[in-house]
Short mmCIF file of C-alpha atoms in Angstrom, two decimals:
data_model
loop_
_atom_site.label_atom_id
_atom_site.label_comp_id
_atom_site.label_asym_id
_atom_site.label_seq_id
_atom_site.Cartn_x
_atom_site.Cartn_y
_atom_site.Cartn_z
CA UNK A 1 0.00 0.00 0.00
CA UNK A 2 1.26 3.49 -0.88
CA UNK A 3 0.88 5.70 2.16
CA UNK A 4 1.86 9.02 0.60
CA UNK A 5 -0.78 11.21 -1.03
CA UNK A 6 0.03 14.64 -2.42
CA UNK A 7 -2.15 17.71 -2.89
CA UNK A 8 -1.42 19.21 -6.31
CA UNK A 9 -2.49 22.46 -7.96
CA UNK A 10 -2.14 23.19 -11.67
CA UNK A 11 -2.61 26.41 -13.62
CA UNK A 12 -3.55 26.12 -17.29
CA UNK A 13 -3.36 28.81 -19.97
CA UNK A 14 -4.15 28.51 -23.66
CA UNK A 15 -6.74 25.73 -23.46
CA UNK A 16 -9.16 25.76 -26.39
CA UNK A 17 -12.12 24.22 -24.53
CA UNK A 18 -15.46 26.10 -24.63
CA UNK A 19 -15.33 27.30 -21.00
CA UNK A 20 -11.83 28.72 -21.39
CA UNK A 21 -12.82 30.47 -24.61
CA UNK A 22 -15.99 31.88 -23.07
CA UNK A 23 -14.31 33.26 -19.93
CA UNK A 24 -11.62 34.92 -22.05
CA UNK A 25 -14.38 36.93 -23.73
CA UNK A 26 -16.87 37.37 -20.88
CA UNK A 27 -15.93 38.33 -17.32
CA UNK A 28 -17.75 35.60 -15.39
CA UNK A 29 -15.71 33.40 -13.02
CA UNK A 30 -16.80 29.76 -13.04
CA UNK A 31 -16.66 27.19 -10.24
CA UNK A 32 -16.92 23.73 -11.78
CA UNK A 33 -17.53 20.20 -10.69
CA UNK A 34 -14.96 17.77 -12.09
CA UNK A 35 -15.98 17.14 -15.72
CA UNK A 36 -17.12 13.66 -16.65
CA UNK A 37 -15.63 12.18 -19.81
CA UNK A 38 -17.84 9.96 -21.98
CA UNK A 39 -16.69 7.08 -24.14
CA UNK A 40 -17.53 9.07 -27.27
CA UNK A 41 -14.98 11.76 -26.29
CA UNK A 42 -17.54 14.31 -25.17
CA UNK A 43 -17.56 15.75 -21.64
CA UNK A 44 -20.43 16.42 -19.26
CA UNK A 45 -19.99 19.81 -17.56
CA UNK A 46 -21.61 21.28 -14.47
CA UNK A 47 -20.64 24.68 -13.12
CA UNK A 48 -21.91 27.74 -11.25
CA UNK A 49 -21.75 31.44 -12.10
CA UNK A 50 -22.27 34.17 -9.53
CA UNK A 51 -23.82 37.52 -10.39
CA UNK A 52 -24.35 38.50 -14.01
CA UNK A 53 -24.34 35.38 -16.15
CA UNK A 54 -26.54 36.16 -19.17
CA UNK A 55 -23.65 37.15 -21.45
CA UNK A 56 -21.74 33.99 -20.62
CA UNK A 57 -24.76 31.77 -21.22
CA UNK A 58 -25.41 33.51 -24.53
CA UNK A 59 -21.77 32.99 -25.52
CA UNK A 60 -21.91 29.28 -24.69
CA UNK A 61 -25.28 28.83 -26.37
CA UNK A 62 -23.72 30.07 -29.61
CA UNK A 63 -20.69 27.81 -29.32
CA UNK A 64 -20.82 24.90 -31.75
CA UNK A 65 -18.95 22.68 -29.27
CA UNK A 66 -21.69 23.02 -26.62
CA UNK A 67 -24.90 20.96 -26.65
CA UNK A 68 -27.88 20.46 -24.32
CA UNK A 69 -27.27 23.69 -22.38
CA UNK A 70 -29.50 24.03 -19.32
CA UNK A 71 -29.52 26.87 -16.77
CA UNK A 72 -31.27 27.13 -13.41
CA UNK A 73 -31.11 30.24 -11.22
CA UNK A 74 -31.14 30.12 -7.42
CA UNK A 75 -30.54 33.23 -5.28
CA UNK A 76 -28.71 34.98 -8.09
CA UNK A 77 -26.42 32.02 -8.80
CA UNK A 78 -26.73 30.29 -12.17
CA UNK A 79 -26.21 26.52 -12.15
CA UNK A 80 -25.32 25.37 -15.66
CA UNK A 81 -25.24 21.88 -17.15
CA UNK A 82 -24.19 21.04 -20.68
CA UNK A 83 -22.33 18.65 -22.96
CA UNK A 84 -19.02 19.71 -24.50
CA UNK A 85 -17.78 18.14 -27.71
CA UNK A 86 -14.26 19.42 -26.96
CA UNK A 87 -12.86 18.05 -23.66
CA UNK A 88 -10.44 20.25 -21.74
CA UNK A 89 -6.83 19.61 -20.74
CA UNK A 90 -7.82 18.16 -17.38
CA UNK A 91 -8.89 14.84 -18.92
CA UNK A 92 -5.30 14.11 -19.96
CA UNK A 93 -4.13 14.68 -16.39
CA UNK A 94 -6.93 12.49 -15.03
CA UNK A 95 -5.97 9.70 -17.43
CA UNK A 96 -2.43 9.88 -15.98
CA UNK A 97 -3.66 9.53 -12.38
CA UNK A 98 -4.67 13.02 -11.24
CA UNK A 99 -7.73 12.90 -8.95
CA UNK A 100 -9.38 16.25 -9.53
CA UNK A 101 -11.24 17.92 -6.68
CA UNK A 102 -12.05 21.42 -7.95
CA UNK A 103 -11.85 23.33 -11.22
CA UNK A 104 -12.07 27.10 -11.65
CA UNK A 105 -12.06 29.32 -14.73
CA UNK A 106 -11.00 32.97 -14.48
CA UNK A 107 -10.40 35.08 -17.62
CA UNK A 108 -9.59 32.00 -19.67
CA UNK A 109 -7.18 30.62 -17.06
CA UNK A 110 -7.98 27.28 -15.41
CA UNK A 111 -6.98 26.22 -11.90
CA UNK A 112 -7.15 22.55 -10.95
CA UNK A 113 -6.76 21.29 -7.38
CA UNK A 114 -6.62 17.58 -6.67
CA UNK A 115 -4.45 14.73 -5.46
CA UNK A 116 -2.02 12.11 -6.69
CA UNK A 117 -1.00 8.94 -4.87
CA UNK A 118 2.79 8.82 -4.62
CA UNK A 119 5.64 10.45 -6.54
CA UNK A 120 5.59 7.88 -9.34
CA UNK A 121 2.04 8.87 -10.25
CA UNK A 122 2.98 12.55 -9.91
CA UNK A 123 5.79 12.06 -12.45
CA UNK A 124 3.32 10.49 -14.87
CA UNK A 125 0.89 13.37 -14.41
CA UNK A 126 3.67 15.91 -14.96
CA UNK A 127 4.72 14.11 -18.15
CA UNK A 128 1.12 14.32 -19.39
CA UNK A 129 1.03 18.01 -18.43
CA UNK A 130 4.20 18.63 -20.43
CA UNK A 131 2.50 17.33 -23.55
CA UNK A 132 -0.40 19.79 -23.31
CA UNK A 133 -0.76 23.56 -23.65
CA UNK A 134 0.43 25.95 -20.95
CA UNK A 135 0.19 23.70 -17.86
CA UNK A 136 2.11 24.98 -14.83
CA UNK A 137 2.56 23.14 -11.54
CA UNK A 138 1.70 25.70 -8.87
CA UNK A 139 1.83 23.70 -5.65
CA UNK A 140 2.64 20.25 -4.25
CA UNK A 141 2.25 19.36 -0.59
CA UNK A 142 1.77 16.19 1.47
CA UNK A 143 -1.80 15.35 2.41
CA UNK A 144 -2.16 14.48 6.09
CA UNK A 145 -5.04 12.72 7.81
CA UNK A 146 -6.16 16.02 9.37
CA UNK A 147 -5.35 18.19 6.37
CA UNK A 148 -7.97 20.84 5.64
CA UNK A 149 -7.02 21.22 1.98
CA UNK A 150 -9.89 20.86 -0.52
CA UNK A 151 -9.05 17.20 -1.23
CA UNK A 152 -9.28 16.25 2.45
CA UNK A 153 -12.24 18.32 3.51
CA UNK A 154 -15.14 20.34 2.11
CA UNK A 155 -17.00 22.93 4.13
CA UNK A 156 -20.71 22.26 3.95
CA UNK A 157 -21.76 25.67 2.62
CA UNK A 158 -24.20 26.65 -0.09
CA UNK A 159 -22.81 28.72 -2.95
CA UNK A 160 -24.85 31.68 -1.73
CA UNK A 161 -23.37 31.42 1.79
CA UNK A 162 -19.86 31.05 0.37
CA UNK A 163 -20.33 34.14 -1.81
CA UNK A 164 -21.61 36.16 1.16
CA UNK A 165 -18.66 35.19 3.36
CA UNK A 166 -16.06 35.66 0.64
CA UNK A 167 -17.38 39.06 -0.46
CA UNK A 168 -17.69 40.27 3.14
CA UNK A 169 -14.09 39.25 3.81
CA UNK A 170 -12.77 40.88 0.63
CA UNK A 171 -14.61 44.15 1.33
CA UNK A 172 -13.38 44.38 4.93
CA UNK A 173 -16.70 43.69 6.66
CA UNK A 174 -14.90 41.70 9.37
CA UNK A 175 -12.22 44.34 9.99
CA UNK A 176 -12.17 46.42 13.19
CA UNK A 177 -13.33 49.06 12.48
CA UNK A 178 -15.27 47.81 9.46
CA UNK A 179 -14.25 48.96 6.00
CA UNK A 180 -17.70 48.06 4.63
CA UNK A 181 -21.20 47.90 6.06
CA UNK A 182 -23.79 45.18 5.58
CA UNK A 183 -25.50 47.49 3.10
CA UNK A 184 -22.26 47.85 1.12
CA UNK A 185 -21.74 44.09 0.90
CA UNK A 186 -25.36 43.33 0.06
CA UNK A 187 -25.23 45.93 -2.73
CA UNK A 188 -22.10 44.28 -4.13
CA UNK A 189 -23.86 40.90 -4.07
CA UNK A 190 -27.00 42.36 -5.63
CA UNK A 191 -29.28 41.22 -2.79
CA UNK A 192 -31.11 42.86 0.11
CA UNK A 193 -29.38 43.62 3.42
CA UNK A 194 -31.54 41.15 5.36
CA UNK A 195 -30.81 38.39 2.83
CA UNK A 196 -27.07 39.03 3.13
CA UNK A 197 -27.17 38.95 6.94
CA UNK A 198 -29.16 35.70 6.87
CA UNK A 199 -26.67 34.04 4.50
CA UNK A 200 -23.79 35.32 6.61
CA UNK A 201 -25.33 33.95 9.81
CA UNK A 202 -26.08 30.55 8.30
CA UNK A 203 -22.64 30.35 6.68
CA UNK A 204 -20.87 31.22 9.92
CA UNK A 205 -22.99 28.71 11.84
CA UNK A 206 -22.10 25.97 9.35
CA UNK A 207 -18.39 26.77 9.56
CA UNK A 208 -18.28 27.01 13.34
CA UNK A 209 -20.31 23.82 13.74
CA UNK A 210 -17.76 21.92 11.66
CA UNK A 211 -14.79 23.54 13.32
CA UNK A 212 -15.96 22.96 16.89
CA UNK A 213 -18.00 19.81 16.47
CA UNK A 214 -21.46 21.32 16.93
CA UNK A 215 -24.54 20.09 15.12
CA UNK A 216 -26.65 23.23 14.81
CA UNK A 217 -27.76 24.34 11.34
#
């Protein structure tokens, strides 16, 4: 049995997959589930877009490599499912042994976080990366049994709660004194103040419950 597992992060530039092309043209960061490759070479995609998403959806709907596009909207977050006839670079890394955990697209740049089991597998994944476009190894670290990296642990938050917490942190809502008010953050999120405070409360409760072993929701 191989006891060593490594957390690995890759950065990819120059991919010609539909999501990379779309985010190069439309400013709409995407948080993706690991894509599922089909035997026919197509890929099943599922991802979320926060805030304005209409331009991105329109861009994908006009892409000849995208089929069966479906969009659902919950609390200002678009959940998109579709079939891509052009798989992305990540499938080559997965074939070499990379266990993908999260995929993000920002301005045409992809970030993959996942794990590999042992250095031999890592070498094979790096060889596969070297044969593709613009793949850079950003980080490698051992994965411990109590590691809180994405591969080892996921916080049980909704996308809306995550967006509320992340935006509040970025705008300085938690600073002392505060750099932004609840009204400022809610305006940035495009929701009402009471909705923001409710998401913040529920998100904090979920985080603290997991950190300190509570079971309140």
